[in-house]
Coordinates of C-alpha atoms in Angstrom, one line a residue:
Chain Z
X24 CA -17.0 -51.4 118.3
X25 CA -13.7 -52.5 116.7
X26 CA -12.5 -53.8 120.0
X27 CA -15.6 -56.0 120.4
X28 CA -15.2 -57.2 116.8
X29 CA -11.6 -58.2 117.4
X30 CA -12.5 -59.8 120.6
X31 CA -15.2 -61.9 119.0
X32 CA -13.0 -62.7 116.1
X33 CA -10.1 -64.0 118.1
X34 CA -12.4 -65.8 120.5
X35 CA -14.0 -67.7 117.6
X36 CA -10.5 -68.5 116.1
X37 CA -9.2 -69.8 119.4
X38 CA -12.4 -71.8 120.1
X39 CA -12.2 -73.4 116.7
X40 CA -8.5 -74.1 116.9
X41 CA -9.0 -75.8 120.3
X42 CA -11.8 -77.9 118.8
X43 CA -9.6 -79.0 115.9
X44 CA -6.2 -79.2 117.4
X45 CA -7.3 -80.2 120.9
X46 CA -8.0 -83.9 120.3
X47 CA -4.6 -84.2 118.5
X48 CA -2.8 -82.7 121.5
X49 CA -4.8 -84.9 123.8
X50 CA -3.9 -88.0 121.8
X51 CA -0.3 -86.9 121.6
X52 CA 0.1 -86.4 125.3
X53 CA -1.8 -89.6 126.1
X54 CA 0.5 -91.6 123.9
X55 CA 3.4 -90.8 126.1
X56 CA 1.7 -91.7 129.4
X57 CA 1.6 -94.8 131.4
X58 CA -1.3 -96.3 133.4
X59 CA -0.5 -94.0 136.2
X60 CA -0.6 -90.9 134.1
X61 CA -3.9 -91.7 132.5
X62 CA -6.0 -92.6 135.5
X63 CA -4.8 -90.0 137.9
X64 CA -6.8 -87.1 136.5
X65 CA -6.3 -84.5 133.8
X66 CA -2.6 -84.1 133.2
X67 CA -1.2 -82.5 130.0
X68 CA 2.4 -81.4 130.5
X69 CA 5.0 -84.0 130.4
X70 CA 7.8 -84.1 133.1
X71 CA 5.9 -81.5 135.1
X72 CA 2.6 -83.3 135.5
X73 CA 3.5 -86.9 134.6
X74 CA 6.5 -88.9 133.7
X75 CA 6.6 -89.5 129.9
X76 CA 7.1 -93.0 128.7
X77 CA 7.6 -94.7 125.3
X78 CA 5.7 -97.8 126.3
X79 CA 2.7 -97.0 124.1
X80 CA 4.8 -96.5 121.0
X81 CA 7.0 -99.6 121.8
X82 CA 3.8 -101.7 122.0
X83 CA 2.9 -100.8 118.4
X84 CA 6.0 -102.3 117.0
X85 CA 6.2 -105.3 119.2
X86 CA 6.2 -108.4 117.0
X87 CA 6.6 -110.9 119.8
X88 CA 2.8 -111.5 119.8
X89 CA 2.2 -109.8 123.1
X90 CA 2.0 -106.2 121.7
X91 CA 0.3 -104.8 118.7
X92 CA 2.0 -105.4 115.3
X93 CA 1.1 -102.3 113.3
X94 CA 4.0 -102.6 110.8
X95 CA 2.3 -105.2 108.5
X96 CA -1.0 -103.2 108.1
X97 CA 1.0 -100.1 107.8
X98 CA 3.0 -101.4 104.9
X99 CA -0.2 -102.9 103.3
X100 CA -1.9 -99.6 103.5
X101 CA 1.0 -97.8 101.9
X102 CA 1.2 -100.4 99.1
X103 CA -2.5 -100.3 98.4
X104 CA -3.0 -96.5 98.7
X105 CA 0.1 -95.6 96.6
X106 CA -0.5 -98.2 93.8
X107 CA -4.2 -97.5 93.6
X108 CA -3.7 -93.7 93.7
X109 CA -0.9 -93.8 91.1
X110 CA -2.9 -96.0 88.6
X111 CA -6.0 -94.0 89.2
X112 CA -4.2 -90.8 88.5
X113 CA -2.6 -92.1 85.3
X114 CA -5.8 -93.5 84.0
X115 CA -7.9 -90.6 85.3
X116 CA -5.6 -88.0 83.7
X117 CA -5.7 -89.7 80.3
X118 CA -9.5 -90.0 80.5
X119 CA -9.9 -86.4 81.6
X120 CA -7.6 -85.2 78.8
X121 CA -9.7 -87.1 76.3
X122 CA -12.9 -85.8 77.7
X123 CA -11.7 -82.2 77.7
X124 CA -10.2 -82.3 74.2
X125 CA -12.2 -84.7 72.0
X126 CA -15.9 -85.1 71.4
X127 CA -17.2 -88.6 72.0
X128 CA -20.6 -89.7 70.9
X129 CA -22.4 -93.1 71.3
X130 CA -26.0 -92.7 70.5
X131 CA -27.3 -90.1 73.0
X132 CA -24.2 -90.4 75.2
X133 CA -21.8 -87.5 75.0
X134 CA -18.9 -86.1 76.9
X135 CA -20.8 -84.6 79.7
X136 CA -22.6 -87.9 80.3
X137 CA -19.3 -89.8 80.4
X138 CA -17.9 -87.3 82.9
X139 CA -21.1 -87.7 85.0
X140 CA -20.8 -91.5 84.8
X141 CA -17.4 -91.3 86.4
X142 CA -18.5 -88.9 89.1
X143 CA -21.7 -90.8 89.8
X144 CA -19.6 -93.6 91.2
X145 CA -19.0 -91.5 94.2
X146 CA -22.7 -90.4 94.6
X147 CA -23.8 -93.9 95.5
X148 CA -23.6 -94.8 99.1
X149 CA -20.6 -97.2 99.6
X150 CA -22.9 -99.9 101.0
X151 CA -24.5 -100.2 97.6
X152 CA -21.2 -101.1 96.1
X153 CA -20.0 -103.4 98.8
X154 CA -21.9 -106.5 97.8
X155 CA -21.1 -106.3 94.1
X156 CA -17.5 -105.8 94.9
X157 CA -17.5 -108.7 97.3
X158 CA -19.0 -111.0 94.7
X159 CA -16.6 -109.8 92.0
X160 CA -13.5 -110.3 94.1
X161 CA -14.9 -113.7 95.2
X162 CA -15.3 -114.8 91.6
X163 CA -11.8 -113.6 90.8
X164 CA -10.4 -115.3 94.0
X165 CA -9.1 -112.0 95.1
X166 CA -10.9 -111.6 98.4
X167 CA -8.5 -110.9 101.3
X168 CA -5.7 -110.0 99.0
X169 CA -3.8 -106.7 98.4
X170 CA -4.4 -107.0 94.6
X171 CA -8.1 -107.2 95.1
X172 CA -8.1 -104.1 97.3
X173 CA -6.0 -102.3 94.8
X174 CA -8.5 -103.0 92.0
X175 CA -11.4 -101.9 94.2
X176 CA -9.6 -98.7 95.2
X177 CA -8.8 -97.9 91.6
X178 CA -12.6 -98.0 90.9
X179 CA -13.2 -95.7 93.8
X180 CA -10.4 -93.3 93.3
X181 CA -10.3 -92.9 89.5
X182 CA -13.5 -90.8 89.5
X183 CA -11.8 -88.3 91.9
X184 CA -8.9 -88.1 89.6
X185 CA -11.1 -87.6 86.5
X186 CA -13.1 -85.0 88.3
X187 CA -10.1 -82.9 89.4
X188 CA -8.3 -83.3 86.1
X189 CA -11.3 -82.5 83.8
X190 CA -11.6 -79.3 85.7
X191 CA -7.9 -78.6 85.4
X192 CA -7.7 -79.3 81.7
X193 CA -10.6 -77.1 81.0
X194 CA -8.5 -74.2 82.5
X195 CA -5.8 -74.9 79.9
X196 CA -6.7 -73.2 76.6
X197 CA -7.1 -75.6 73.6
X198 CA -4.9 -73.2 71.7
X199 CA -2.0 -74.4 73.6
X200 CA -2.5 -78.0 72.3
X201 CA -3.0 -76.6 68.8
X202 CA 0.2 -74.5 69.0
X203 CA 2.1 -77.6 70.0
X204 CA 0.7 -79.5 67.0
X205 CA 1.5 -76.6 64.7
X206 CA 5.0 -76.7 66.1
X207 CA 5.2 -80.3 64.9
X208 CA 4.0 -82.4 67.9
X209 CA 1.7 -85.3 67.2
X210 CA -1.3 -85.5 69.6
X211 CA 0.6 -88.0 71.9
X212 CA 3.7 -85.8 71.9
X213 CA 1.6 -82.8 72.5
X214 CA 0.1 -84.4 75.6
X215 CA 3.4 -85.7 77.0
X216 CA 5.7 -82.8 76.1
X217 CA 3.4 -79.8 76.5
X218 CA 0.3 -80.5 78.5
X219 CA 1.7 -82.8 81.1
X220 CA 4.5 -80.5 82.2
X221 CA 1.9 -77.8 82.6
X222 CA -0.5 -79.6 84.8
X223 CA 1.7 -80.3 87.9
X224 CA -0.7 -78.4 90.3
X225 CA -3.6 -80.5 89.0
X226 CA -1.7 -83.7 89.3
X227 CA -0.7 -82.9 92.8
X228 CA -4.2 -82.0 93.9
X229 CA -5.7 -85.0 92.2
X230 CA -3.1 -87.3 93.6
X231 CA -3.5 -85.9 97.1
X232 CA -7.3 -86.4 97.0
X233 CA -6.7 -90.0 95.9
X234 CA -4.2 -90.7 98.6
X235 CA -6.4 -89.1 101.3
X236 CA -9.5 -91.0 100.3
X237 CA -7.6 -94.3 99.8
X238 CA -5.7 -94.0 103.0
X239 CA -8.7 -93.1 105.2
X240 CA -11.1 -95.6 103.8
X241 CA -12.3 -98.1 106.4
X242 CA -15.4 -99.5 104.9
X243 CA -14.1 -101.4 101.9
X244 CA -11.0 -102.5 103.7
X245 CA -13.2 -103.9 106.4
X246 CA -15.6 -105.7 104.1
X247 CA -13.2 -107.2 101.6
X248 CA -10.5 -108.5 104.0
X249 CA -10.6 -111.1 106.7
X250 CA -7.4 -112.5 108.3
X251 CA -4.5 -112.6 105.8
X252 CA -4.6 -109.0 104.8
X253 CA -5.3 -106.1 107.0
X254 CA -5.2 -102.3 106.2
X255 CA -4.3 -99.7 108.8
X256 CA -7.7 -98.2 109.5
X257 CA -9.1 -101.7 110.1
X258 CA -6.1 -102.5 112.3
X259 CA -6.6 -99.3 114.4
X260 CA -10.3 -99.8 114.8
X261 CA -9.7 -103.4 115.8
X262 CA -7.7 -102.3 118.8
X263 CA -10.1 -102.7 121.7
X264 CA -9.8 -100.3 124.6
X265 CA -10.6 -103.0 127.0
X266 CA -7.5 -105.0 125.9
X267 CA -5.3 -102.4 124.5
X268 CA -4.1 -99.6 126.8
X269 CA -5.1 -96.0 126.0
X270 CA -1.6 -94.9 125.4
X271 CA -1.1 -97.5 122.7
X272 CA -4.4 -96.5 121.1
X273 CA -3.4 -92.9 121.0
X274 CA 0.0 -93.8 119.5
X275 CA -1.7 -95.9 116.8
X276 CA -4.2 -93.1 115.9
X277 CA -1.3 -90.6 115.6
X278 CA 0.9 -92.8 113.5
X279 CA -1.9 -93.4 111.1
X280 CA -2.2 -89.7 110.2
X281 CA 1.5 -89.0 110.0
X282 CA 1.9 -89.8 106.3
X283 CA -1.0 -87.5 105.4
X284 CA 0.4 -84.6 107.4
X285 CA 3.9 -85.0 105.9
X286 CA 2.4 -85.2 102.4
X287 CA 0.3 -82.1 103.0
X288 CA 3.4 -80.1 104.1
X289 CA 5.4 -81.3 101.1
X290 CA 2.8 -80.2 98.5
X291 CA 1.5 -77.2 100.4
X292 CA 2.6 -74.7 97.8
X293 CA 0.4 -76.4 95.2
X294 CA -2.6 -76.3 97.4
X295 CA -3.2 -72.6 97.4
X296 CA -6.2 -71.9 95.1
X297 CA -4.2 -69.5 92.9
X298 CA -1.9 -72.2 91.9
X299 CA -4.6 -74.6 90.9
X300 CA -6.8 -72.3 88.8
X301 CA -4.5 -69.7 87.5
X302 CA -1.8 -72.0 86.2
X303 CA -2.1 -70.6 82.8
X304 CA -2.8 -67.0 82.2
Chain M
X22 CA 0.9 -69.9 42.3
X23 CA 2.0 -71.0 45.7
X24 CA -1.3 -71.4 47.6
X25 CA -4.7 -72.1 46.3
X26 CA -8.0 -72.3 48.1
X27 CA -10.6 -74.2 46.1
X28 CA -14.2 -73.8 47.1
X29 CA -13.5 -74.1 50.8
X30 CA -16.7 -74.5 52.7
X31 CA -17.3 -75.2 56.4
X32 CA -20.7 -76.1 57.7
X33 CA -21.2 -77.0 61.4
X34 CA -24.6 -78.3 62.6
X35 CA -26.3 -76.8 59.6
X36 CA -24.7 -73.4 60.1
X37 CA -22.4 -72.2 57.3
X38 CA -19.3 -70.7 58.8
X39 CA -17.4 -70.3 55.6
X40 CA -19.2 -70.4 52.2
X41 CA -17.3 -71.4 49.1
X42 CA -14.0 -69.4 49.4
X43 CA -11.7 -69.6 46.4
X44 CA -8.5 -67.7 46.5
X45 CA -4.9 -67.7 45.3
X46 CA -2.0 -66.4 47.3
X47 CA 1.4 -65.7 45.9
X48 CA 4.6 -66.9 47.4
X49 CA 5.9 -64.4 49.9
X50 CA 2.7 -62.3 49.7
X51 CA 1.0 -60.5 52.5
X52 CA -2.7 -61.1 52.7
X53 CA -5.3 -59.5 54.9
X54 CA -8.8 -60.9 55.7
X55 CA -11.1 -58.2 56.7
X56 CA -14.5 -58.8 58.2
X57 CA -16.7 -58.1 61.2
X58 CA -17.0 -60.5 64.1
X59 CA -18.4 -63.9 63.1
X60 CA -17.5 -63.2 59.5
X61 CA -15.7 -66.6 59.3
X62 CA -12.1 -65.2 59.5
X63 CA -11.1 -67.5 62.3
X64 CA -12.8 -70.5 60.6
X65 CA -10.9 -69.7 57.4
X66 CA -7.5 -69.5 59.2
X67 CA -8.2 -72.7 61.1
X68 CA -9.1 -74.5 57.9
X69 CA -5.9 -73.3 56.4
X70 CA -3.9 -74.5 59.4
X71 CA -5.5 -77.9 59.3
X72 CA -7.0 -77.5 62.8
X73 CA -10.4 -78.1 61.2
X74 CA -11.5 -80.1 58.2
X75 CA -13.4 -78.4 55.4
X76 CA -16.9 -79.7 54.7
X77 CA -15.9 -79.4 51.1
X78 CA -13.2 -77.9 49.0
X79 CA -9.4 -78.1 49.6
X80 CA -6.2 -76.2 49.9
X81 CA -3.3 -76.7 47.6
X82 CA 0.2 -75.6 48.6
X83 CA 2.7 -75.9 45.8
X84 CA 0.2 -78.0 44.0
X85 CA -0.1 -80.5 46.8
X86 CA -3.6 -81.2 48.3
X87 CA -3.3 -80.5 52.0
X88 CA -6.5 -82.2 53.1
X89 CA -4.9 -85.5 54.0
X90 CA -2.0 -83.9 55.8
X91 CA -2.4 -83.6 59.6
X92 CA -1.6 -80.3 61.3
X93 CA 1.7 -81.4 62.8
X94 CA 3.1 -82.4 59.3
X95 CA 2.0 -79.2 57.6
X96 CA 4.5 -76.3 57.6
X97 CA 2.1 -73.8 59.1
X98 CA 2.2 -71.6 62.1
X99 CA -0.4 -69.5 63.8
X100 CA -0.6 -66.6 66.2
X101 CA -3.8 -66.3 68.1
X102 CA -5.6 -63.3 69.5
X103 CA -5.0 -64.8 73.0
X104 CA -1.4 -64.8 74.0
X105 CA -0.4 -68.5 73.7
X106 CA 3.0 -69.6 74.8
X107 CA 4.3 -72.6 76.7
X108 CA 3.9 -71.6 80.3
X109 CA 6.5 -73.9 81.7
X110 CA 9.3 -72.8 79.3
X111 CA 11.1 -69.5 79.3
X112 CA 11.1 -67.2 76.2
X113 CA 14.3 -68.8 74.8
X114 CA 12.9 -72.4 75.1
X115 CA 9.5 -71.2 73.8
X116 CA 11.1 -69.9 70.6
X117 CA 13.4 -73.0 70.3
X118 CA 10.6 -75.4 70.8
X119 CA 9.6 -76.0 67.2
X120 CA 13.3 -76.2 66.2
X121 CA 14.0 -78.9 68.7
X122 CA 11.6 -81.1 66.8
X123 CA 14.0 -81.1 63.9
X124 CA 17.5 -82.3 63.5
X125 CA 19.2 -78.9 63.9
X126 CA 22.5 -78.6 65.9
X127 CA 22.4 -76.8 69.2
X128 CA 24.5 -73.9 67.9
X129 CA 22.3 -73.4 64.9
X130 CA 19.2 -73.4 67.1
X131 CA 20.9 -70.9 69.4
X132 CA 21.8 -68.6 66.5
X133 CA 18.2 -68.7 65.0
X134 CA 16.6 -68.1 68.4
X135 CA 18.8 -65.1 69.2
X136 CA 18.4 -63.6 65.7
X137 CA 14.6 -63.7 65.7
X138 CA 14.5 -62.5 69.4
X139 CA 16.5 -59.5 68.4
X140 CA 14.3 -58.8 65.5
X141 CA 11.3 -58.7 67.8
X142 CA 13.0 -56.8 70.6
X143 CA 12.8 -59.6 73.1
X144 CA 16.5 -60.3 73.2
X145 CA 16.7 -59.1 76.8
X146 CA 13.8 -61.3 78.0
X147 CA 15.0 -64.7 77.0
X148 CA 15.2 -66.1 80.5
X149 CA 11.8 -65.0 81.6
X150 CA 8.7 -67.1 81.8
X151 CA 5.7 -66.1 79.8
X152 CA 3.7 -65.1 82.9
X153 CA 6.3 -62.5 83.7
X154 CA 5.9 -60.8 80.4
X155 CA 3.5 -58.0 79.4
X156 CA 0.8 -58.7 76.8
X157 CA 2.8 -57.2 74.0
X158 CA 5.9 -59.1 75.0
X159 CA 3.9 -62.4 75.1
X160 CA 2.6 -61.7 71.6
X161 CA 6.2 -60.9 70.4
X162 CA 7.3 -64.2 71.8
X163 CA 4.5 -66.1 70.0
X164 CA 5.3 -64.4 66.7
X165 CA 9.0 -65.2 67.2
X166 CA 8.2 -68.8 67.7
X167 CA 6.1 -68.7 64.5
X168 CA 8.8 -66.9 62.5
X169 CA 11.7 -69.0 63.6
X170 CA 10.4 -72.1 61.8
X171 CA 10.4 -70.4 58.4
X172 CA 7.1 -72.1 57.4
X173 CA 5.3 -72.0 54.1
X174 CA 2.3 -70.3 55.7
X175 CA 2.0 -67.9 58.7
X176 CA -1.5 -67.2 60.0
X177 CA -2.2 -64.3 62.3
X178 CA -5.7 -64.3 63.8
X179 CA -6.4 -60.7 65.0
X180 CA -3.0 -60.9 66.9
X181 CA -3.1 -57.4 68.3
X182 CA -6.7 -57.1 69.3
X183 CA -6.0 -57.7 73.0
X184 CA -3.5 -54.9 73.2
X185 CA -4.2 -51.3 74.0
X186 CA -4.4 -49.2 70.9
X187 CA -1.1 -47.3 71.2
X188 CA 0.8 -50.5 71.6
X189 CA -1.2 -52.0 68.9
X190 CA -0.2 -49.3 66.4
X191 CA 3.4 -49.5 67.4
X192 CA 3.7 -53.3 67.2
X193 CA 1.7 -53.4 64.0
X194 CA 4.2 -51.1 62.4
X195 CA 7.1 -53.3 63.6
X196 CA 5.4 -56.5 62.5
X197 CA 4.6 -55.0 59.1
X198 CA 8.3 -54.3 58.6
X199 CA 9.2 -57.8 59.7
X200 CA 6.7 -59.3 57.3
X201 CA 8.1 -57.3 54.4
X202 CA 11.4 -59.0 54.8
X203 CA 10.1 -62.5 55.4
X204 CA 11.1 -64.2 52.2
X205 CA 8.8 -66.8 50.7
X206 CA 6.4 -67.3 53.6
X207 CA 2.8 -66.5 52.8
X208 CA 1.3 -64.4 55.5
X209 CA -2.4 -64.2 56.2
X210 CA -3.5 -61.6 58.8
X211 CA -7.1 -61.3 59.9
X212 CA -8.7 -58.2 61.3
X213 CA -12.0 -56.6 62.0
X214 CA -10.5 -53.1 61.7
X215 CA -10.7 -51.4 58.3
X216 CA -8.0 -48.9 59.4
X217 CA -5.7 -51.8 60.4
X218 CA -6.3 -53.4 57.0
X219 CA -5.3 -50.1 55.2
X220 CA -2.2 -49.7 57.4
X221 CA -1.2 -53.3 56.6
X222 CA -1.8 -53.0 52.8
X223 CA -1.0 -56.1 50.8
X224 CA -3.8 -58.2 49.3
X225 CA -7.2 -58.2 50.8
X226 CA -10.2 -60.5 51.1
X227 CA -13.4 -59.0 52.5
X228 CA -15.5 -61.6 54.3
X229 CA -19.0 -61.1 55.7
X230 CA -21.2 -63.8 57.2
X231 CA -18.9 -66.5 55.8
X232 CA -19.2 -65.2 52.2
X233 CA -16.2 -63.8 50.3
X234 CA -17.3 -60.4 49.0
X235 CA -14.3 -58.9 47.2
X236 CA -10.6 -59.5 46.9
X237 CA -7.7 -57.5 45.4
X238 CA -5.1 -55.1 46.5
X239 CA -6.1 -53.6 49.8
X240 CA -6.1 -50.0 48.7
X241 CA -8.0 -50.7 45.4
X242 CA -10.7 -52.6 47.3
X243 CA -11.0 -49.6 49.7
X244 CA -11.3 -47.2 46.9
X245 CA -13.6 -49.3 44.7
X246 CA -16.0 -51.3 46.8
X247 CA -18.0 -53.3 44.4
X248 CA -21.0 -53.7 46.6
X249 CA -22.8 -51.8 49.3
X250 CA -21.9 -54.6 51.7
X251 CA -18.1 -54.2 51.1
X252 CA -18.5 -50.4 51.5
X253 CA -20.2 -51.1 54.9
X254 CA -17.6 -53.6 56.1
X255 CA -14.6 -51.6 54.9
X256 CA -15.5 -48.3 56.5
X257 CA -15.4 -47.4 60.2
X258 CA -17.6 -45.6 60.9
X259 CA -19.8 -47.4 58.3
X260 CA -20.4 -45.5 55.0
X261 CA -23.5 -43.3 55.2
X262 CA -26.1 -44.9 53.0
X263 CA -29.1 -42.8 51.8
X264 CA -32.0 -43.9 49.6
X265 CA -32.5 -41.6 46.7
X266 CA -33.9 -41.1 43.2
X267 CA -32.7 -39.7 39.9
X268 CA -35.3 -37.8 38.0
X269 CA -34.7 -35.6 35.0
X270 CA -31.0 -35.0 35.5
X271 CA -31.3 -34.3 39.2
X272 CA -30.5 -36.7 42.1
X273 CA -32.6 -36.3 45.2
X274 CA -31.1 -37.9 48.3
X275 CA -33.4 -38.7 51.3
X276 CA -36.0 -36.0 51.7
X277 CA -35.3 -33.2 49.3
X278 CA -31.5 -33.1 49.3
X279 CA -30.9 -32.2 45.7
X280 CA -27.6 -33.0 44.1
X281 CA -26.5 -32.1 40.5
X282 CA -25.9 -35.1 38.3
X283 CA -22.5 -34.4 37.0
X284 CA -19.1 -36.0 36.7
X285 CA -19.0 -39.8 37.4
X286 CA -22.8 -39.9 38.2
X287 CA -23.8 -38.1 35.0
X288 CA -24.6 -41.3 33.2
X289 CA -27.3 -42.4 35.8
X290 CA -30.6 -43.3 34.3
X291 CA -33.8 -42.2 36.1
X292 CA -34.6 -44.6 38.9
X293 CA -34.1 -45.5 42.5
X294 CA -30.6 -45.9 44.0
X295 CA -28.7 -46.1 47.2
X296 CA -26.2 -43.3 47.7
X297 CA -23.1 -43.8 49.8
X298 CA -20.8 -41.2 51.4
X299 CA -17.9 -41.9 53.6
X300 CA -18.0 -40.2 57.0
X301 CA -14.7 -38.6 56.1
X302 CA -16.1 -37.0 52.9
X303 CA -18.6 -34.9 54.9
X304 CA -17.4 -31.6 56.3
X305 CA -18.6 -28.9 58.6
X306 CA -16.8 -26.2 56.6
X307 CA -17.2 -25.5 52.9
X308 CA -14.3 -27.2 51.0
X309 CA -15.1 -25.9 47.5
X310 CA -17.7 -23.8 45.7
X311 CA -19.4 -26.9 44.2
X312 CA -20.1 -28.4 47.5
X313 CA -23.7 -29.5 48.3
X314 CA -24.8 -27.9 51.6
X315 CA -27.5 -29.0 53.9
X316 CA -28.5 -28.3 57.5
X317 CA -28.7 -30.9 60.1
X318 CA -29.2 -31.2 63.9
X319 CA -26.2 -32.5 65.8
X320 CA -27.4 -35.4 68.0
X321 CA -24.1 -36.8 69.3
X322 CA -20.4 -36.0 69.3
X323 CA -18.0 -38.8 70.1
X324 CA -14.3 -38.0 70.6
X325 CA -12.1 -41.0 70.0
X326 CA -8.4 -40.4 70.3
X327 CA -7.6 -37.5 68.1
X328 CA -10.8 -37.8 66.0
X329 CA -14.4 -36.6 66.4
X330 CA -17.4 -38.5 65.1
X331 CA -20.6 -36.4 64.8
X332 CA -24.0 -37.9 64.4
X333 CA -26.3 -35.4 62.8
X334 CA -29.9 -35.7 61.6
X335 CA -31.4 -34.2 58.4
X336 CA -35.1 -35.0 58.3
X337 CA -35.2 -38.8 59.0
X338 CA -31.6 -39.5 57.7
X339 CA -28.9 -39.8 60.3
X340 CA -25.5 -38.9 59.1
X341 CA -22.1 -39.7 60.6
X342 CA -19.4 -37.1 60.0
X343 CA -15.7 -37.9 60.7
X344 CA -13.7 -34.8 61.7
X345 CA -10.0 -34.9 62.3
X346 CA -8.9 -33.3 65.5
X347 CA -11.0 -32.8 68.7
X348 CA -14.0 -30.6 68.3
X349 CA -16.6 -29.6 70.8
X350 CA -20.2 -29.4 69.6
X351 CA -23.3 -28.5 71.5
X352 CA -26.0 -31.1 71.1
X353 CA -29.2 -30.0 69.3
X354 CA -27.3 -27.2 67.5
X355 CA -28.1 -26.7 63.8
X356 CA -25.0 -27.1 61.6
X357 CA -24.3 -26.7 57.9
X358 CA -22.8 -29.9 56.4
X359 CA -21.0 -30.0 53.1
X360 CA -20.0 -32.7 50.7
X361 CA -19.0 -32.9 47.1
X362 CA -21.0 -35.0 44.6
X363 CA -17.8 -36.3 43.2
X364 CA -17.3 -38.4 46.4
X365 CA -20.7 -40.1 46.0
X366 CA -20.9 -43.9 45.7
X367 CA -24.0 -45.0 43.9
X368 CA -25.3 -48.5 44.4
X369 CA -28.2 -50.2 42.6
X370 CA -31.1 -51.4 44.7
X371 CA -29.6 -54.9 44.5
X372 CA -26.5 -53.6 46.3
X373 CA -24.0 -53.6 43.4
X374 CA -21.9 -50.6 42.6
X375 CA -23.4 -48.5 39.8
X376 CA -21.0 -45.6 39.9
X377 CA -18.1 -44.8 42.1
X378 CA -15.8 -41.8 42.5
X379 CA -12.8 -41.6 40.3
X380 CA -9.7 -42.6 42.4
X381 CA -7.8 -39.4 41.7
X382 CA -10.7 -37.2 43.0
X383 CA -11.4 -39.0 46.2
X384 CA -10.6 -36.8 49.1
X385 CA -10.9 -39.7 51.5
X386 CA -7.6 -40.0 53.2
X387 CA -5.5 -43.0 52.6
X388 CA -3.6 -43.8 55.7

């Protein structure tokens, strides 16, 4: 019985791993192939089964006009994602702190309604937002600019930051704030000196979500830019397999997930659930 | 007078949490607020700390109205029933935190922190983070941080309630000794536990449902509850209360329990009264030849620590008897119960005390 259970368990784990990791390995090995390696049947092991080549990767950084220039969209994506995430996290954290510690009231609108208002931004299908965003950026003359994209992404990412941080602040007892004030801190000092240093796990998780969503977004980057400005997801999708060789496509796909993987490894210790919820006993 | 509460009232959404409390506290005094859960103790402490605004009334410290002064400018500290310390700072920095707000030199801060840490027996733990401390150590740290400031007012809101009872007794004893030597600071300690209030001593305010009931020296209030309500709040288990009448020089408690009207109750006029007897004034053995004896059915025997609480029924009155030591009783057994009429409290039907035992004759133990 136990043997069968173990067998099924490991089979399931292996099957799922293959499903998740397989495409990555496939893309990885393809990115080092040449035309010969791709068309001559299924080959996975470099040197043994095919001769590895860096051609696919070189192509990505070829600025002569013949290859694909991925550097500019890459830098644009980094700029937009990091600035929008940072600003969203700062504003979102302040909003969430206010919402968790003070009572607001405007007619029938109370704290819970304000929180829901933020989160509701993410309930709407993106397509609903695309036309208003387009018109707004047009009116501001910010279409096809990095600044325009940053503003749009702040609107999209801040709800995530608010959501994560409201939840996090509610796990910090109000008595901690009160103790800080009794110890002579004004409300602003209390936030900066006592609360902020104790919400690193929340900031990391909130920031990570912002970066993930921002980096991976294709839809708004596609709608709101044309020729001058291009973000990475759009650039990658724009590569056409009939023109661009497979090995270059694979390399571009891999390079676009590298920052997220690196980031996830750096902040791994904050991602375990215990660190997020049990920050304060 | 160092601290005066004037008609402090707090109403939230139409519910009165604290109803017109006026009180004076001396410089350097130790004050206990006793009341059951939801009595308004926490509200009162929070109003004094400035964490909440009174609906009406005010607090004066050294003659100064505190209402316009925000929390962070008052010289007040508070220890909560939860263990609240700064999680990112070690014990040393936790204690030093309030001092770093001022203009003290580093070596002065160091001296103060180490002195108070020694006083609270956490000198060895200075480099630990709060999460690596036991509950008792966390609460010692919180108190150290409150003491180090040397504030005008130190508020303790049921600080030991989340500790197990042995540790609670030990730490209470230590804290009491520290408070005794704490100079001019006014200390206010809230508790639900009558025994704890008696252990702590000092000055007492009894609160119930937001209303101040009685204040005075703790032991005097215990011995002389002015109303049935105070007697109920200030006794654990609650005082036995029995309806009774006085007719022609005899008192009849409940159904046919006749008591001679002598001593402090000899002046009672004929009429209806409520008679009160502490659980610890009832005995299963005769204590003196004047004792009143009655027979009751034992319904429940609870053993708590080194004490036994017996619930016994005599007609339709249920009595609670407090026995010291651990005793086994078989349920349903008939037992003779004794008390002395000199221990009787007599309350009018309005709840006010009509006659109480003379202090010297009370056999109720003072802890």
